[in-house]
C-alpha positions in Angstrom: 1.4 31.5 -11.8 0.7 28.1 -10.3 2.1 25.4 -11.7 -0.7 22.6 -13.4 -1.3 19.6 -11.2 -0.2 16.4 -12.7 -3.1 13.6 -12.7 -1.4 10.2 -11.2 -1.5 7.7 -13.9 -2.7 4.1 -13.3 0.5 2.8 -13.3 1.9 5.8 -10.3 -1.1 4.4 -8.4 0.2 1.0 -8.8 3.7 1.5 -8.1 2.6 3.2 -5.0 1.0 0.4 -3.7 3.9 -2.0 -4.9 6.2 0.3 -2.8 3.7 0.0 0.6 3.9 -3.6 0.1 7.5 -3.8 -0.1 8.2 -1.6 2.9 5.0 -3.6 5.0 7.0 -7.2 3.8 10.0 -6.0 4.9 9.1 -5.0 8.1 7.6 -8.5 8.5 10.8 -10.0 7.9 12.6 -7.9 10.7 11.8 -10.5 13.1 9.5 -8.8 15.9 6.6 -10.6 15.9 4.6 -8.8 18.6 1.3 -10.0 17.9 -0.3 -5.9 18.2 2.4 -5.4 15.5 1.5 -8.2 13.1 -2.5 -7.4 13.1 -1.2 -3.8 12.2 1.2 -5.3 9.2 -1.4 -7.9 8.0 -4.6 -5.0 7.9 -1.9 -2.8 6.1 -1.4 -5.6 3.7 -5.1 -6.2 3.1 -5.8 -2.6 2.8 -3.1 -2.3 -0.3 -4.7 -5.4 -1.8 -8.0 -3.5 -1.7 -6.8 0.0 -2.9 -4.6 -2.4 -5.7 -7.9 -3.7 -7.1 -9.4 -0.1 -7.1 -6.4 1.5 -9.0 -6.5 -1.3 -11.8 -10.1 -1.0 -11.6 -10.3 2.4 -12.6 -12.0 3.6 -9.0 
């Protein structure tokens, strides 16, 4: 028998984001700042701020 999926709570959605955030701000601090590399950071950024918003949101 299958195990029963586990729905992700608000707050997993959340701390999921908070963890991409952390990893995408530390590899901004590294140093490199190939310009290619930074666009890539900064949309990763925006894209966590959009899916934040949706997770608190209920979407």
């Amino acid at each position: 028998m299958a195990a029963p999926l586990m729905r992700l709570t608000t707050a997993d959605h959340v701390e999921a984001i908070g963890m991409r955030v952390l990893r995408i701000a530390e590899e901004m601090a590294s140093g490199s700042r190939h310009q290619g590399r930074s666009e890539r950071l900064i949309e990763q950024a925006e894209q966590a701020a959009i899916d934040l918003r949706a997770a608190v949101r209920g979407r």
